Coordinates of N, CA, C and O in Angstrom, one line a residue:
X1 N 81.7 129.8 79.3 CA 83.0 129.3 79.5 C 84.0 130.0 78.5 O 83.7 130.1 77.3
X2 N 85.1 130.4 79.1 CA 86.1 131.1 78.3 C 87.0 130.0 77.7 O 87.5 129.1 78.3
X3 N 87.4 130.2 76.4 CA 88.3 129.3 75.8 C 89.5 130.2 75.3 O 89.4 131.3 74.8
X4 N 90.7 129.6 75.6 CA 92.0 130.2 75.1 C 92.7 129.2 74.2 O 92.8 128.0 74.6
X5 N 93.1 129.7 73.1 CA 93.8 128.8 72.1 C 95.1 129.4 71.8 O 95.2 130.5 71.3
X6 N 96.2 128.6 72.1 CA 97.5 129.0 71.9 C 98.0 128.5 70.5 O 97.5 127.4 70.0
X7 N 98.9 129.2 69.9 CA 99.5 128.7 68.7 C 100.9 129.3 68.6 O 101.3 130.2 69.4
X8 N 101.7 128.8 67.7 CA 103.0 129.4 67.4 C 104.2 128.6 67.9 O 105.4 129.0 67.6
X9 N 104.0 127.6 68.7 CA 105.1 126.8 69.1 C 105.7 126.0 68.0 O 105.3 126.0 66.9
X10 N 106.9 125.4 68.3 CA 107.6 124.6 67.3 C 109.0 124.3 67.7 O 109.4 124.5 68.9
X11 N 109.8 123.8 66.8 CA 111.2 123.5 67.0 C 112.0 124.6 66.4 O 111.9 125.0 65.2
X12 N 113.0 125.1 67.2 CA 113.8 126.2 66.7 C 115.2 125.9 67.3 O 115.4 125.3 68.4
X13 N 116.2 126.4 66.6 CA 117.6 126.3 67.1 C 117.9 127.4 68.1 O 117.3 128.5 68.1
X14 N 118.8 127.1 69.0 CA 119.2 128.1 70.0 C 119.6 129.4 69.3 O 120.3 129.3 68.3
X15 N 119.2 130.5 69.9 CA 119.5 131.8 69.3 C 118.4 132.3 68.4 O 118.3 133.4 68.0
X16 N 117.4 131.4 68.0 CA 116.3 131.7 67.2 C 115.2 132.4 67.9 O 115.3 132.7 69.1
X17 N 114.1 132.6 67.2 CA 112.9 133.3 67.7 C 111.7 132.6 67.4 O 111.6 131.8 66.4
X18 N 110.7 132.7 68.3 CA 109.3 132.3 68.1 C 108.4 133.3 68.6 O 108.7 134.0 69.5
X19 N 107.2 133.3 68.0 CA 106.1 134.2 68.5 C 104.9 133.3 68.8 O 104.3 132.7 67.9
X20 N 104.5 133.3 70.1 CA 103.4 132.6 70.5 C 102.2 133.5 70.6 O 102.3 134.7 70.9
X21 N 101.0 133.0 70.2 CA 99.8 133.8 70.3 C 98.7 133.0 71.1 O 98.7 131.8 71.1
X22 N 97.9 133.8 71.7 CA 96.8 133.2 72.5 C 95.5 134.0 72.1 O 95.5 135.2 72.4
X23 N 94.5 133.3 71.6 CA 93.3 134.0 71.2 C 92.2 133.6 72.2 O 92.0 132.4 72.4
X24 N 91.5 134.6 72.7 CA 90.4 134.3 73.7 C 89.1 134.3 73.0 O 88.9 135.0 72.0
X25 N 88.2 133.6 73.6 CA 86.8 133.5 73.0 C 85.9 134.7 73.4 O 84.8 134.8 72.9
X26 N 86.5 135.6 74.2 CA 85.7 136.8 74.5 C 86.7 138.0 74.6 O 87.9 137.8 74.6
X27 N 86.1 139.1 74.8 CA 86.9 140.4 74.8 C 87.9 140.3 75.9 O 87.5 140.1 77.1
X28 N 89.1 140.5 75.6 CA 90.2 140.4 76.7 C 90.1 141.5 77.7 O 90.8 141.5 78.7
X29 N 89.4 142.6 77.4 CA 89.2 143.6 78.4 C 88.5 143.1 79.7 O 88.5 143.7 80.7
X30 N 87.8 141.9 79.5 CA 87.1 141.3 80.6 C 88.0 140.7 81.6 O 87.6 140.3 82.7
X31 N 89.3 140.5 81.2 CA 90.3 139.9 82.1 C 91.1 140.9 82.8 O 91.5 141.9 82.3
X32 N 91.4 140.6 84.1 CA 92.3 141.5 84.9 C 93.7 141.5 84.3 O 94.4 142.5 84.3
X33 N 94.1 140.3 83.9 CA 95.4 140.2 83.3 C 95.5 138.9 82.5 O 94.6 138.0 82.6
X34 N 96.5 138.8 81.6 CA 96.7 137.6 80.9 C 98.2 137.3 81.0 O 99.1 138.2 81.0
X35 N 98.5 136.0 81.1 CA 99.9 135.6 81.4 C 100.3 134.4 80.5 O 99.4 133.7 80.0
X36 N 101.6 134.3 80.4 CA 102.2 133.1 79.8 C 102.9 132.3 80.9 O 103.7 132.9 81.6
X37 N 102.6 131.1 81.0 CA 103.4 130.2 81.9 C 104.1 129.1 81.1 O 103.7 128.9 79.9
X38 N 105.0 128.4 81.7 CA 105.6 127.3 81.0 C 106.0 126.2 82.0 O 106.2 126.5 83.2
X39 N 106.0 125.0 81.5 CA 106.4 123.8 82.2 C 107.4 123.1 81.5 O 107.1 122.5 80.4
X40 N 108.6 123.2 82.0 CA 109.7 122.4 81.3 C 109.7 121.0 81.8 O 109.2 120.7 82.9
X41 N 110.3 120.1 81.1 CA 110.3 118.7 81.5 C 110.9 118.5 82.9 O 112.0 119.0 83.1
X42 N 110.2 117.9 83.8 CA 110.7 117.6 85.1 C 110.7 118.8 86.0 O 111.2 118.7 87.1
X43 N 110.1 119.9 85.6 CA 110.1 121.1 86.4 C 108.7 121.6 86.7 O 107.8 121.2 86.1
X44 N 108.6 122.5 87.7 CA 107.3 123.1 88.0 C 106.9 124.1 87.1 O 107.7 124.7 86.3
X45 N 105.6 124.4 87.1 CA 105.0 125.4 86.3 C 105.7 126.8 86.7 O 105.8 127.1 87.9
X46 N 106.0 127.6 85.7 CA 106.7 128.8 85.9 C 106.0 130.0 85.2 O 105.7 129.8 84.0
X47 N 105.8 131.1 85.9 CA 105.2 132.3 85.3 C 106.3 133.0 84.4 O 107.4 133.3 85.0
X48 N 106.0 133.2 83.2 CA 107.0 133.8 82.3 C 106.7 135.3 82.1 O 107.7 136.1 82.2
X49 N 105.5 135.7 81.9 CA 105.2 137.1 81.6 C 103.7 137.3 81.9 O 102.9 136.4 81.7
X50 N 103.4 138.5 82.3 CA 102.0 139.0 82.5 C 101.8 140.3 81.9 O 102.7 141.2 82.0
X51 N 100.6 140.5 81.4 CA 100.2 141.9 80.9 C 98.9 142.2 81.5 O 97.9 141.3 81.4
X52 N 98.7 143.3 82.1 CA 97.4 143.7 82.7 C 96.5 144.3 81.7 O 96.9 144.6 80.5
X53 N 95.3 144.6 82.1 CA 94.3 145.2 81.2 C 94.8 146.6 80.8 O 94.3 147.2 79.8
X54 N 95.6 147.3 81.6 CA 96.2 148.6 81.2 C 97.5 148.5 80.5 O 98.2 149.5 80.4
X55 N 97.9 147.2 80.1 CA 99.1 146.9 79.3 C 100.4 147.1 80.1 O 101.4 147.2 79.5
X56 N 100.3 147.0 81.4 CA 101.5 146.9 82.2 C 102.1 145.5 82.1 O 101.3 144.5 82.3
X57 N 103.4 145.4 81.8 CA 103.9 144.0 81.6 C 105.0 143.7 82.6 O 105.7 144.6 83.1
X58 N 105.0 142.5 83.0 CA 106.1 142.0 84.0 C 106.6 140.7 83.4 O 105.9 139.9 82.8
X59 N 107.9 140.4 83.8 CA 108.6 139.3 83.2 C 109.4 138.5 84.3 O 109.8 139.1 85.3
X60 N 109.6 137.3 84.0 CA 110.5 136.5 84.8 C 111.9 137.1 84.6 O 112.3 137.4 83.5
X61 N 112.7 137.2 85.7 CA 114.0 137.9 85.6 C 114.9 137.3 84.5 O 115.5 138.0 83.8
X62 N 114.9 136.0 84.4 CA 115.8 135.3 83.5 C 115.4 135.6 82.0 O 116.2 135.3 81.1
X63 N 114.2 136.1 81.8 CA 113.7 136.3 80.4 C 113.6 137.7 80.0 O 113.3 138.1 78.9
X64 N 113.9 138.6 81.0 CA 113.9 140.0 80.7 C 114.8 140.4 79.6 O 116.0 139.9 79.6
X65 N 114.4 141.2 78.6 CA 115.2 141.5 77.5 C 115.2 140.6 76.3 O 115.5 140.9 75.2
X66 N 114.7 139.4 76.6 CA 114.6 138.4 75.5 C 113.1 138.2 75.1 O 112.8 137.9 73.9
X67 N 112.2 138.3 76.0 CA 110.8 138.0 75.8 C 110.0 139.3 75.9 O 110.4 140.2 76.7
X68 N 109.0 139.4 75.1 CA 108.1 140.6 75.1 C 106.7 140.1 75.0 O 106.3 139.5 74.0
X69 N 105.8 140.6 75.9 CA 104.4 140.2 75.9 C 103.6 141.4 75.4 O 104.0 142.6 75.7
X70 N 102.6 141.2 74.6 CA 101.8 142.3 74.0 C 100.4 141.8 73.9 O 100.1 140.6 73.9
X71 N 99.5 142.8 73.7 CA 98.1 142.4 73.5 C 97.5 143.2 72.3 O 97.9 144.3 72.1
X72 N 96.6 142.6 71.6 CA 95.9 143.2 70.5 C 94.4 143.1 70.9 O 93.8 142.0 70.7
X73 N 93.9 144.1 71.4 CA 92.5 144.1 71.9 C 91.5 143.8 70.8 O 90.5 143.2 71.0
X74 N 91.8 144.3 69.6 CA 90.8 144.2 68.5 C 90.7 142.7 68.1 O 89.7 142.3 67.6
X75 N 91.8 141.9 68.3 CA 91.8 140.5 67.9 C 91.6 139.6 69.1 O 91.7 138.4 69.0
X76 N 91.4 140.2 70.3 CA 91.3 139.4 71.5 C 92.5 138.4 71.7 O 92.3 137.2 72.0
X77 N 93.6 139.0 71.5 CA 94.8 138.1 71.4 C 96.0 138.7 72.3 O 96.2 139.9 72.3
X78 N 96.7 137.8 72.9 CA 97.9 138.2 73.6 C 99.1 137.4 73.0 O 98.9 136.2 72.6
X79 N 100.2 138.0 72.8 CA 101.3 137.4 72.1 C 102.5 137.4 73.0 O 102.7 138.3 73.9
X80 N 103.4 136.5 72.8 CA 104.7 136.4 73.5 C 105.8 136.3 72.4 O 105.9 135.2 71.8
X81 N 106.6 137.3 72.2 CA 107.7 137.3 71.3 C 108.9 136.8 72.1 O 109.3 137.4 73.1
X82 N 109.5 135.7 71.6 CA 110.6 135.1 72.3 C 111.8 135.2 71.4 O 111.8 134.6 70.3
X83 N 112.9 135.9 71.8 CA 114.1 136.0 71.0 C 115.3 135.4 71.8 O 115.2 135.1 72.9
X84 N 116.3 135.2 71.0 CA 117.6 134.6 71.6 C 117.2 133.4 72.5 O 117.7 133.3 73.6
X85 N 116.5 132.5 71.9 CA 116.0 131.3 72.6 C 117.2 130.4 73.1 O 118.2 130.3 72.3
X86 N 117.0 129.8 74.2 CA 118.0 128.9 74.8 C 117.4 127.6 75.0 O 116.2 127.4 75.0
X87 N 118.3 126.6 75.1 CA 117.7 125.2 75.2 C 116.9 125.1 76.5 O 115.9 124.3 76.5
X88 N 117.2 125.9 77.5 CA 116.4 125.8 78.7 C 115.0 126.4 78.6 O 114.3 126.4 79.6
X89 N 114.7 127.1 77.5 CA 113.4 127.6 77.2 C 112.5 126.5 76.7 O 111.3 126.7 76.6
X90 N 113.0 125.3 76.5 CA 112.2 124.2 76.0 C 111.1 123.9 77.1 O 111.4 123.6 78.2
X91 N 109.9 123.9 76.7 CA 108.7 123.7 77.6 C 107.4 123.7 76.9 O 107.4 124.1 75.7
X92 N 106.4 123.4 77.6 CA 105.0 123.6 77.1 C 104.6 125.0 77.6 O 104.8 125.2 78.8
X93 N 104.2 125.9 76.8 CA 103.8 127.2 77.1 C 102.3 127.3 77.2 O 101.6 126.9 76.2
X94 N 101.8 127.8 78.3 CA 100.4 128.0 78.5 C 99.9 129.4 78.6 O 100.6 130.2 79.3
X95 N 98.8 129.7 78.1 CA 98.2 131.0 78.2 C 97.2 130.9 79.4 O 96.5 129.9 79.6
X96 N 97.2 132.0 80.2 CA 96.3 132.0 81.4 C 95.6 133.4 81.4 O 96.3 134.4 81.3
X97 N 94.3 133.4 81.7 CA 93.6 134.6 81.8 C 93.0 134.7 83.2 O 92.2 133.8 83.6
X98 N 93.2 135.8 83.9 CA 92.7 136.0 85.2 C 91.5 136.9 85.1 O 91.5 138.0 84.5
X99 N 90.4 136.4 85.7 CA 89.1 137.2 85.7 C 88.5 137.2 87.1 O 88.0 136.2 87.5
X100 N 88.7 138.3 87.8 CA 88.2 138.4 89.2 C 88.8 137.3 90.0 O 90.0 137.1 90.2
X101 N 87.9 136.4 90.5 CA 88.3 135.3 91.4 C 88.6 134.0 90.7 O 88.8 133.0 91.4
X102 N 88.6 134.0 89.4 CA 88.9 132.8 88.7 C 89.8 133.0 87.6 O 90.3 134.1 87.3
X103 N 90.2 131.9 86.9 CA 91.1 132.0 85.8 C 90.9 130.9 84.8 O 90.2 129.9 85.1
X104 N 91.5 131.0 83.6 CA 91.3 130.1 82.5 C 92.6 129.8 81.9 O 93.4 130.6 81.7
X105 N 92.7 128.5 81.5 CA 93.9 128.0 80.9 C 93.7 127.6 79.4 O 92.7 127.0 79.1
X106 N 94.7 127.8 78.6 CA 94.7 127.2 77.3 C 95.3 125.8 77.4 O 95.7 125.3 78.4
X107 N 95.3 125.2 76.2 CA 95.7 123.8 76.2 C 97.3 123.6 76.1 O 97.8 122.5 76.3
X108 N 97.9 124.7 75.8 CA 99.4 124.7 75.7 C 99.9 124.5 74.3 O 99.3 123.9 73.5
X109 N 101.1 125.0 74.1 CA 101.8 124.9 72.9 C 103.3 124.5 73.2 O 103.9 125.1 74.0
X110 N 103.8 123.5 72.5 CA 105.1 123.0 72.7 C 106.2 123.9 72.1 O 106.1 124.2 70.9
X111 N 107.2 124.3 72.8 CA 108.4 125.0 72.3 C 109.6 124.1 72.6 O 109.8 123.7 73.7
X112 N 110.3 123.8 71.5 CA 111.5 123.0 71.7 C 112.7 123.7 71.1 O 112.6 124.1 69.9
X113 N 113.7 123.9 71.9 CA 114.9 124.7 71.4 C 116.1 123.7 71.3 O 116.5 123.1 72.4
X114 N 116.7 123.5 70.2 CA 117.8 122.6 70.0 C 119.1 123.3 70.0 O 119.2 124.5 69.7
X115 N 120.1 122.6 70.5 CA 121.5 123.2 70.6 C 122.2 123.2 69.3 O 121.8 122.5 68.3

């Protein structure tokens, strides 16, 4: 069983920055891709960013230029650097790892952006 543990969430003022991290219990090369999703209050789950095993990154259009996803293979970790945060970025952020026909979720980390 793969375990993903997120950290780095918290309360920040609009315009501020946070860096989320997701550490996997196994070598992240075993995953086809790793992603960050978020669920804002009263809204559906939304894909924020994805990074493939070859380090190709894709982002939600509204977050391009503000968010950056990266991976550290030596630490089995994927990070999401979030800059210029907006109140609408308030959500629970989840790490997701895709492995062939299945996937794994972390428990989530709360991000709250105040005005």
